Amino acid sequence: MADRKTFFVDVLLPLPLPGRFTYRVPQEMENEIAVGKRVVVPFGKNKIYAGLVVSIHENAPASYIVKYISGIIDERPIVNALQLQFWLWMSNYYMCSEGEVMLSALPSAFRLSSETKIILNPDFDGDISVLNENEILIAQALYNKPELEIAEVQKITGLQKTFSLIKNLREKNVILVQEEVNERYKPKTETHVRLTETYRNEENLKTLFDTLERKAVKQLKLLMAFLHYSRQQKTDALKRADLLKLADSSAAHLQALVKKEVFEIFEQTTSRLQTYAQTHEVEQIQLSDVQAEALQKIHNSFAEKSVTLLHGVTSSGKTELYIKLIEEQIKNGKQVLYLLPEIALTAQIINRLRKYFGDKVGVYHSKYSDSERVEIWNAILPDENKKGPKYQIILGARSALFLPFENLGLIIIDEEHETTFKQFDPAPRYNARDSAIYLAQQHHAKVLLGSATPSIESYFNATTGKYGFVELLTRYNNMQLPEVMVADLKEETRRKTMSSHFSSLLMKYIEEALANKEQIILFQNRRGFSVRLECEICNFMPECKNCDVTLTYHKHINQLKCHYCGYSIHIPEKCPKCGNPSLKMKGFGTEKIEDELSIFFPNARIARMDLDTTRSKNAYHDLISDFEEKKIDILVGTQMVTKGLDFDNVSVVGILNADNMITFPDFRSYERSFQLMSQVSGRAGRKNKRGTVIIQTFNPYYQVIRDVIDHNYTGMVTSQLPDRQVFKYPPYYRLIELTVKHKDPDLLNEAASELGKMLRKHFDKRVLGPEFPLISRIQNQYLKTFLIKLERNSDIGGMKKILHATLLEFSQIPKYKAVRVVIDVDPQ
Ligand code: ADP
Ligand code: ZN
């Protein structure tokens, strides 16, 4: 026994605690232990968790007694070394714990703990207007505390039975439920039928035919059907249910044949993932000359730089270039990750890729169930004798970054300017575009960023030589970009030519399009009906009691509602402040537009696409396919209608109110308005004729509107860059935002100013704040924010370390123990 080695493992626990935890490996597990496997470990007084092994070593911790791991869950590692390195990078860069990264990275079926616990769904969009009171309480609690146990849920809601509440929250994608330890992910199995050994022999089969023909015609029919379909499908087993249906036979007949030992029944694991064969012969894409030239430039650029920006106008054929690039990677046996904003992951793009790559394409996004995620995860793992599809191309939303890739050759980030690539809550608050660049580096892979309206940051990187840069500035087939016109609302109001919210110019084009049986998209940057209620006498507006915002009117429930916490009230009959009965609706949203349109165009088929109409799983796809099939004439929508869709019959796009996005107080609002307006314009006139875009505004002379009219992307950038430099914003500076939260405003003020002092000691003038943000109270928590601006070329890593230490010091001040500080690196 003399010099036996003792092994220890460092594990990550699925908890937002900093650091790794060391455990001892019992001798009998030494051969089985491996980095990337999950192990069962005791934690705290009597808790058990599934931790993930991140390293194995022989260094006994000096300061405490190490507990033993109590079991190994996985036969094979579920996470590879590159992923662990990626998580570590992410936790350093975005200043969160590795445990938090792991929580976002692993499908929740992989995360186990001793009691059922619930956590916030990383894909929850924060829209709590669909939740009831108890559901909001839980969502709220989960913002403050990363996970809750059943007992806590009971305490918070006062409910004894909480399962239906938890089920509903889960269905609404607000929470994830963590499974129990040892209840592993269970593959789905299906019953199959095949011939027994005896009857796989032709002779025996013949004899059987004769017997059955005389005595059991129905059984014979079933047997014949089996032979027919199994030959047709080139398989030796059929699914029991399929066979009975195809043979139009009963279970009793099948049973009889099983008894006679003609058939045997067995269970086979099937994949939940559908398989898609390449539907027909792949048509070769014939690139146009400009497209071919752009492809060549991308190749040249990849020879020198790892990241390349493709600035290609809408409908220029960026997708065709992506397909060519993917093809090359596949030939070389490499994996490809194709990232899109969640909402752009439509059947359109998926079908387009499947047409070329068949079942090599896997899809991964938040509408997928946890079991589906686990299967996709497994379908990428390099696994010898695996059933089901083996994906080489993953099309996914931001969380697809975390899949267990082994040899990525290329990452495509389409619509790279989209802000939804950034995860807002909870930590890690990562930007998938930026993180993808690190991921690609790990694999020595290339990154292609694509957009018709690149982010200023990426454009800056591309034009200053950090990234390669390729432009594709003409539409495919030399289609013209749409003609953009402005409807001057001030002028039209003066002349009384407005029809409610529609200018005469827009009305004229809608009428024309309808007459020509062409389609129309109307974009309104807000949801709800009339945005708010206001007293005509004293200008009082009903506000939320928990948050610092005015309430929004929702017609279908006839209530005023808070979009931040879900608080709602009935419409007051008179002004609560001055008693006057003349309360008036102010502003307008998609629901109201839809209503009014039906009055002006009673014969048009009108539909609305916004968060309210697309809650159910298929609603979004259904709306899009109805629109594609021309079952809808006018589609009214929010941001959702701007996302990369390719319709061929849209002749008019109307932007109903450009002003509210342009004047939004944010340093990016100019850039964002340009992107939104250009993207929605891009939906006009795609295939056979030049489209028309009408922008309604009270101020036609905004420079950004001029830039949209002229399709002047570079004009937009060159007008913005000097401001960014002068006011110290990206791309010249990196931002870190800190949000300090507490329910007592006085304590918050005191804590924030103390933190301010501590921060200034190190960062001096780079610190702005504390300030009340635009919305200074949410769910009864008061907020104050700091903005730290770091010079682009300074030692950002070093400064983050100092910041980390400062925040640690602050959190140890007893008075401020309950004050939370949320860190957002590179806020959007
Ligand atoms: P983008 O992604 O840049 O908006 P798309 O790739 O969607 O542009 O192309 C716009 C339309 O033009 C699509 O319907 C696409 O099928 C078609 N298209 C583009 N390039 C080609 C090509 N080389 N051959 C055939 N069709 C093309
Ligand atoms: Zn509220």
mmCIF file of N, CA, C and O in Angstrom, residues 136 215 262 596 723 812:
data_model
loop_
_atom_site.group_PDB
_atom_site.id
_atom_site.type_symbol
_atom_site.label_atom_id
_atom_site.label_comp_id
_atom_site.label_asym_id
_atom_site.label_seq_id
_atom_site.Cartn_x
_atom_site.Cartn_y
_atom_site.Cartn_z
ATOM 1 N N ILE A 136 -45.484 35.401 -11.730
ATOM 2 C CA ILE A 136 -44.592 36.565 -11.676
ATOM 3 C C ILE A 136 -43.745 36.541 -10.414
ATOM 4 O O ILE A 136 -42.546 36.797 -10.442
ATOM 5 N N LYS A 215 -54.721 -22.029 -43.640
ATOM 6 C CA LYS A 215 -55.359 -21.928 -42.343
ATOM 7 C C LYS A 215 -55.578 -20.490 -41.826
ATOM 8 O O LYS A 215 -56.426 -20.270 -40.983
ATOM 9 N N VAL A 262 -42.824 -16.679 -35.730
ATOM 10 C CA VAL A 262 -42.503 -16.162 -37.065
ATOM 11 C C VAL A 262 -41.865 -14.778 -36.919
ATOM 12 O O VAL A 262 -40.843 -14.469 -37.504
ATOM 13 N N GLU A 596 -57.741 49.509 -37.420
ATOM 14 C CA GLU A 596 -58.074 50.621 -38.310
ATOM 15 C C GLU A 596 -57.986 50.214 -39.769
ATOM 16 O O GLU A 596 -58.798 50.642 -40.589
ATOM 17 N N ASP A 723 -18.896 60.953 -33.417
ATOM 18 C CA ASP A 723 -19.616 61.054 -32.152
ATOM 19 C C ASP A 723 -19.180 59.975 -31.177
ATOM 20 O O ASP A 723 -19.008 60.219 -29.982
ATOM 21 N N GLN A 812 -18.301 42.458 0.564
ATOM 22 C CA GLN A 812 -17.974 42.028 1.921
ATOM 23 C C GLN A 812 -18.281 43.084 2.979
ATOM 24 O O GLN A 812 -18.083 42.861 4.165
#
